[in-house]
Amino acid sequence: MTKDMALRVVPRPMRKQVEEGLRDAIMTGRFAPGQHLPDRLLCELFGASRSVVREAVRLLEAEGLVTTYPNRGPFVSFLSPAEAEQVYEVRGVLEALAGEGFAQRASAGERAELRRVLEALAALPPRGADQAALLALKREFYEVLMRGCRNPLVARMFETIINRNAQLRATSLSDPGRLSGTVAELRRVVEAIEARDAAGAWQACRDHVRSAAEVALRILREHERAARATG
């Protein structure tokens, strides 16, 4: 490879930029569950053509983040409490496998990186933390965990389920007291990993997901009851 080739920057296709931008907007809660995603809005937001926007929407529909209704168009998918419970069940097993693998196979540098992200989370104010910064740190924590577990299959499956879980994570973290619980639970994960306690890391990961599920499902059920009462 020549020096010029090594320095060359390959631009991302517009469709990929729109796909990633729309996914991020849904995952961070900028587009709320049930919100309509008309072509015109997305074209203006991303500066892309209608064909590019529609292709990106189709890809996110395959991930379950978008639902398209005949004669109505695409909407941000809304997870029912029953669907959310299923997502958390799958996530719990995958996250536990990753925690176990990380404890067994991660490098010293990866362990230090996981600790660094944990302490950055712990440094956020327990109430009123910037939601985008909080969600970015959670994503970074899982990126390190999946890389260090040395199981590409688990990492690929987790990427799919965590996209579906993104709205739920934003829901659970919207609870005023949830951040402190999240930090305490992830601290248990990191401490088990640092002790190379694979079984402890597995259990700590399962406990973390169960706690997040309890909060998110409570909020979703409250919303469901409120919607029925006003429907």
CSV table of N, CA, C and O in Angstrom, one decimal, residues 65-136:
chain,number,residue,atom,x,y,z
A,65,LEU,N,-36.9,-1.2,14.3
A,65,LEU,CA,-37.0,0.1,14.9
A,65,LEU,C,-38.1,1.0,14.2
A,65,LEU,O,-38.6,2.0,14.8
A,66,VAL,N,-38.5,0.6,13.0
A,66,VAL,CA,-39.5,1.4,12.3
A,66,VAL,C,-40.6,0.4,11.8
A,66,VAL,O,-40.3,-0.8,11.5
A,67,THR,N,-41.9,0.8,11.9
A,67,THR,CA,-43.0,0.1,11.4
A,67,THR,C,-43.7,0.9,10.3
A,67,THR,O,-44.0,2.1,10.6
A,68,THR,N,-44.0,0.3,9.2
A,68,THR,CA,-44.7,1.0,8.1
A,68,THR,C,-46.1,0.5,8.0
A,68,THR,O,-46.3,-0.8,7.8
A,69,TYR,N,-47.0,1.4,8.0
A,69,TYR,CA,-48.4,1.0,7.9
A,69,TYR,C,-49.0,1.4,6.5
A,69,TYR,O,-48.7,2.5,6.0
A,70,PRO,N,-49.8,0.5,5.9
A,70,PRO,CA,-50.3,0.8,4.6
A,70,PRO,C,-51.1,2.1,4.6
A,70,PRO,O,-51.9,2.4,5.6
A,71,ASN,N,-50.9,3.0,3.6
A,71,ASN,CA,-51.6,4.3,3.5
A,71,ASN,C,-51.3,5.3,4.6
A,71,ASN,O,-51.9,6.3,4.6
A,72,ARG,N,-50.4,5.0,5.5
A,72,ARG,CA,-50.1,5.9,6.6
A,72,ARG,C,-48.6,6.2,6.6
A,72,ARG,O,-48.2,7.3,7.0
A,73,GLY,N,-47.7,5.3,6.1
A,73,GLY,CA,-46.3,5.5,6.1
A,73,GLY,C,-45.6,5.0,7.3
A,73,GLY,O,-46.1,4.2,8.1
A,74,PRO,N,-44.3,5.3,7.5
A,74,PRO,CA,-43.4,4.8,8.5
A,74,PRO,C,-43.6,5.5,9.8
A,74,PRO,O,-43.8,6.7,9.9
A,75,PHE,N,-43.5,4.8,10.9
A,75,PHE,CA,-43.6,5.3,12.3
A,75,PHE,C,-42.5,4.6,13.1
A,75,PHE,O,-42.1,3.5,12.8
A,76,VAL,N,-42.0,5.4,14.1
A,76,VAL,CA,-41.1,4.7,15.1
A,76,VAL,C,-41.9,3.6,15.8
A,76,VAL,O,-43.0,3.8,16.3
A,77,SER,N,-41.3,2.5,15.8
A,77,SER,CA,-41.9,1.3,16.4
A,77,SER,C,-42.2,1.5,17.9
A,77,SER,O,-41.4,2.1,18.6
A,78,PHE,N,-43.3,1.0,18.4
A,78,PHE,CA,-43.7,1.1,19.8
A,78,PHE,C,-43.6,-0.3,20.3
A,78,PHE,O,-44.3,-1.2,19.8
A,79,LEU,N,-42.8,-0.5,21.4
A,79,LEU,CA,-42.8,-1.8,22.0
A,79,LEU,C,-43.8,-2.0,23.1
A,79,LEU,O,-43.9,-1.1,24.0
A,80,SER,N,-44.6,-3.0,23.0
A,80,SER,CA,-45.5,-3.3,24.1
A,80,SER,C,-44.7,-3.8,25.3
A,80,SER,O,-43.6,-4.3,25.1
A,81,PRO,N,-45.3,-3.8,26.5
A,81,PRO,CA,-44.6,-4.4,27.6
A,81,PRO,C,-44.3,-5.9,27.4
A,81,PRO,O,-43.2,-6.4,27.8
A,82,ALA,N,-45.1,-6.7,26.7
A,82,ALA,CA,-44.8,-8.1,26.4
A,82,ALA,C,-43.6,-8.2,25.5
A,82,ALA,O,-42.8,-9.1,25.7
A,83,GLU,N,-43.6,-7.4,24.5
A,83,GLU,CA,-42.5,-7.4,23.5
A,83,GLU,C,-41.2,-7.0,24.2
A,83,GLU,O,-40.1,-7.6,24.0
A,84,ALA,N,-41.3,-6.0,25.1
A,84,ALA,CA,-40.1,-5.5,25.8
A,84,ALA,C,-39.5,-6.6,26.7
A,84,ALA,O,-38.3,-6.7,26.8
A,85,GLU,N,-40.4,-7.3,27.3
A,85,GLU,CA,-40.0,-8.4,28.2
A,85,GLU,C,-39.2,-9.4,27.5
A,85,GLU,O,-38.2,-9.9,27.9
A,86,GLN,N,-39.6,-9.7,26.2
A,86,GLN,CA,-38.9,-10.7,25.4
A,86,GLN,C,-37.5,-10.2,25.0
A,86,GLN,O,-36.5,-10.9,25.0
A,87,VAL,N,-37.5,-8.9,24.7
A,87,VAL,CA,-36.2,-8.3,24.3
A,87,VAL,C,-35.2,-8.4,25.5
A,87,VAL,O,-34.0,-8.7,25.3
A,88,TYR,N,-35.7,-8.0,26.7
A,88,TYR,CA,-34.8,-8.1,27.8
A,88,TYR,C,-34.4,-9.5,28.2
A,88,TYR,O,-33.2,-9.7,28.6
A,89,GLU,N,-35.2,-10.5,27.9
A,89,GLU,CA,-34.8,-11.9,28.2
A,89,GLU,C,-33.6,-12.3,27.3
A,89,GLU,O,-32.6,-12.9,27.7
A,90,VAL,N,-33.7,-11.9,26.0
A,90,VAL,CA,-32.6,-12.2,25.1
A,90,VAL,C,-31.4,-11.4,25.4
A,90,VAL,O,-30.3,-12.0,25.4
A,91,ARG,N,-31.6,-10.1,25.7
A,91,ARG,CA,-30.4,-9.3,26.0
A,91,ARG,C,-29.7,-9.8,27.2
A,91,ARG,O,-28.5,-9.8,27.3
A,92,GLY,N,-30.4,-10.3,28.2
A,92,GLY,CA,-29.8,-10.7,29.5
A,92,GLY,C,-28.9,-11.9,29.2
A,92,GLY,O,-27.8,-11.9,29.8
A,93,VAL,N,-29.3,-12.8,28.4
A,93,VAL,CA,-28.4,-14.0,28.1
A,93,VAL,C,-27.2,-13.6,27.3
A,93,VAL,O,-26.0,-14.0,27.6
A,94,LEU,N,-27.4,-12.7,26.3
A,94,LEU,CA,-26.2,-12.3,25.5
A,94,LEU,C,-25.2,-11.5,26.3
A,94,LEU,O,-24.0,-11.6,26.2
A,95,GLU,N,-25.8,-10.6,27.1
A,95,GLU,CA,-24.9,-9.7,27.9
A,95,GLU,C,-24.1,-10.6,28.9
A,95,GLU,O,-22.9,-10.3,29.2
A,96,ALA,N,-24.8,-11.6,29.5
A,96,ALA,CA,-24.1,-12.4,30.5
A,96,ALA,C,-23.0,-13.2,29.8
A,96,ALA,O,-21.9,-13.4,30.3
A,97,LEU,N,-23.2,-13.7,28.6
A,97,LEU,CA,-22.2,-14.4,27.8
A,97,LEU,C,-21.0,-13.5,27.5
A,97,LEU,O,-19.8,-13.9,27.6
A,98,ALA,N,-21.3,-12.3,27.2
A,98,ALA,CA,-20.2,-11.3,26.9
A,98,ALA,C,-19.4,-11.0,28.2
A,98,ALA,O,-18.2,-10.9,28.1
A,99,GLY,N,-20.1,-10.8,29.3
A,99,GLY,CA,-19.4,-10.6,30.5
A,99,GLY,C,-18.5,-11.7,30.9
A,99,GLY,O,-17.4,-11.5,31.4
A,100,GLU,N,-19.0,-12.9,30.8
A,100,GLU,CA,-18.2,-14.1,31.1
A,100,GLU,C,-17.0,-14.2,30.2
A,100,GLU,O,-15.9,-14.4,30.7
A,101,GLY,N,-17.2,-14.0,28.9
A,101,GLY,CA,-16.1,-14.1,27.9
A,101,GLY,C,-15.1,-13.0,28.2
A,101,GLY,O,-13.9,-13.2,28.0
A,102,PHE,N,-15.6,-11.8,28.5
A,102,PHE,CA,-14.6,-10.7,28.8
A,102,PHE,C,-13.8,-11.0,30.0
A,102,PHE,O,-12.5,-10.8,30.0
A,103,ALA,N,-14.4,-11.6,31.0
A,103,ALA,CA,-13.6,-11.9,32.2
A,103,ALA,C,-12.5,-12.9,31.9
A,103,ALA,O,-11.4,-12.9,32.5
A,104,GLN,N,-12.8,-13.8,30.9
A,104,GLN,CA,-11.8,-14.9,30.6
A,104,GLN,C,-10.8,-14.5,29.6
A,104,GLN,O,-9.6,-14.9,29.7
A,105,ARG,N,-11.2,-13.5,28.7
A,105,ARG,CA,-10.3,-13.4,27.5
A,105,ARG,C,-9.8,-11.9,27.2
A,105,ARG,O,-9.0,-11.7,26.4
A,106,ALA,N,-10.4,-10.9,27.9
A,106,ALA,CA,-10.0,-9.6,27.6
A,106,ALA,C,-8.6,-9.2,28.0
A,106,ALA,O,-8.0,-9.8,28.9
A,107,SER,N,-8.0,-8.3,27.2
A,107,SER,CA,-6.6,-7.9,27.5
A,107,SER,C,-6.7,-6.9,28.7
A,107,SER,O,-7.7,-6.4,29.1
A,108,ALA,N,-5.5,-6.7,29.3
A,108,ALA,CA,-5.4,-5.7,30.4
A,108,ALA,C,-5.8,-4.3,29.9
A,108,ALA,O,-6.5,-3.6,30.7
A,109,GLY,N,-5.5,-4.0,28.7
A,109,GLY,CA,-5.9,-2.7,28.2
A,109,GLY,C,-7.4,-2.5,28.1
A,109,GLY,O,-8.0,-1.5,28.4
A,110,GLU,N,-8.1,-3.6,27.6
A,110,GLU,CA,-9.5,-3.6,27.5
A,110,GLU,C,-10.2,-3.5,28.9
A,110,GLU,O,-11.2,-2.9,29.1
A,111,ARG,N,-9.6,-4.2,29.9
A,111,ARG,CA,-10.1,-4.1,31.3
A,111,ARG,C,-10.0,-2.7,31.8
A,111,ARG,O,-10.9,-2.1,32.4
A,112,ALA,N,-8.9,-2.0,31.5
A,112,ALA,CA,-8.7,-0.6,31.9
A,112,ALA,C,-9.7,0.3,31.2
A,112,ALA,O,-10.2,1.2,31.8
A,113,GLU,N,-9.9,0.0,29.9
A,113,GLU,CA,-10.8,0.8,29.1
A,113,GLU,C,-12.3,0.7,29.7
A,113,GLU,O,-13.0,1.7,29.8
A,114,LEU,N,-12.7,-0.5,30.1
A,114,LEU,CA,-14.0,-0.7,30.6
A,114,LEU,C,-14.1,0.0,32.0
A,114,LEU,O,-15.1,0.7,32.2
A,115,ARG,N,-13.1,0.0,32.8
A,115,ARG,CA,-13.1,0.7,34.0
A,115,ARG,C,-13.2,2.2,33.8
A,115,ARG,O,-13.9,3.0,34.5
A,116,ARG,N,-12.5,2.7,32.8
A,116,ARG,CA,-12.5,4.2,32.5
A,116,ARG,C,-13.9,4.6,32.1
A,116,ARG,O,-14.4,5.7,32.6
A,117,VAL,N,-14.6,3.8,31.3
A,117,VAL,CA,-16.0,4.2,30.9
A,117,VAL,C,-16.9,4.1,32.1
A,117,VAL,O,-17.8,5.0,32.3
A,118,LEU,N,-16.7,3.2,33.0
A,118,LEU,CA,-17.5,3.1,34.2
A,118,LEU,C,-17.3,4.3,35.0
A,118,LEU,O,-18.3,4.9,35.5
A,119,GLU,N,-16.1,4.8,35.2
A,119,GLU,CA,-15.9,6.0,36.1
A,119,GLU,C,-16.4,7.2,35.4
A,119,GLU,O,-16.9,8.1,36.1
A,120,ALA,N,-16.4,7.3,34.1
A,120,ALA,CA,-17.1,8.4,33.4
A,120,ALA,C,-18.6,8.4,33.7
A,120,ALA,O,-19.2,9.5,33.9
A,121,LEU,N,-19.2,7.2,33.7
A,121,LEU,CA,-20.6,7.1,34.0
A,121,LEU,C,-20.8,7.6,35.4
A,121,LEU,O,-21.8,8.3,35.7
A,122,ALA,N,-20.0,7.1,36.3
A,122,ALA,CA,-20.1,7.5,37.7
A,122,ALA,C,-19.9,8.9,38.0
A,122,ALA,O,-20.5,9.5,39.0
A,123,ALA,N,-19.2,9.6,37.1
A,123,ALA,CA,-19.0,11.1,37.3
A,123,ALA,C,-20.2,11.9,36.9
A,123,ALA,O,-20.2,13.1,37.2
A,124,LEU,N,-21.1,11.3,36.2
A,124,LEU,CA,-22.3,12.1,35.8
A,124,LEU,C,-23.2,12.4,37.0
A,124,LEU,O,-23.2,11.7,37.9
A,125,PRO,N,-23.8,13.6,37.0
A,125,PRO,CA,-24.7,13.9,38.1
A,125,PRO,C,-25.8,12.8,38.2
A,125,PRO,O,-26.4,12.4,37.2
A,126,PRO,N,-26.1,12.4,39.4
A,126,PRO,CA,-27.1,11.3,39.5
A,126,PRO,C,-28.5,11.7,39.1
A,126,PRO,O,-29.3,10.8,38.7
A,127,ARG,N,-28.8,12.9,39.1
A,127,ARG,CA,-30.1,13.4,38.5
A,127,ARG,C,-29.8,14.6,37.6
A,127,ARG,O,-29.0,15.4,37.8
A,128,GLY,N,-30.6,14.6,36.5
A,128,GLY,CA,-30.4,15.6,35.5
A,128,GLY,C,-29.2,15.5,34.6
A,128,GLY,O,-28.8,16.5,34.0
A,129,ALA,N,-28.7,14.3,34.5
A,129,ALA,CA,-27.5,14.1,33.6
A,129,ALA,C,-28.0,14.3,32.1
A,129,ALA,O,-29.1,14.0,31.8
A,130,ASP,N,-27.1,14.8,31.3
A,130,ASP,CA,-27.4,14.9,29.9
A,130,ASP,C,-27.7,13.6,29.3
A,130,ASP,O,-26.8,12.7,29.3
A,131,GLN,N,-28.9,13.4,28.7
A,131,GLN,CA,-29.3,12.1,28.3
A,131,GLN,C,-28.4,11.6,27.1
A,131,GLN,O,-28.1,10.4,27.1
A,132,ALA,N,-28.1,12.5,26.2
A,132,ALA,CA,-27.2,12.0,25.1
A,132,ALA,C,-25.9,11.6,25.5
A,132,ALA,O,-25.4,10.5,25.1
A,133,ALA,N,-25.3,12.3,26.5
A,133,ALA,CA,-24.0,11.9,27.0
A,133,ALA,C,-24.1,10.5,27.7
A,133,ALA,O,-23.2,9.7,27.6
A,134,LEU,N,-25.1,10.4,28.5
A,134,LEU,CA,-25.4,9.1,29.2
A,134,LEU,C,-25.5,7.9,28.3
A,134,LEU,O,-24.9,6.9,28.5
A,135,LEU,N,-26.3,8.1,27.3
A,135,LEU,CA,-26.5,7.0,26.3
A,135,LEU,C,-25.3,6.7,25.5
A,135,LEU,O,-25.0,5.5,25.2
A,136,ALA,N,-24.5,7.7,25.2
A,136,ALA,CA,-23.2,7.5,24.5
A,136,ALA,C,-22.2,6.7,25.3
A,136,ALA,O,-21.5,5.8,24.8
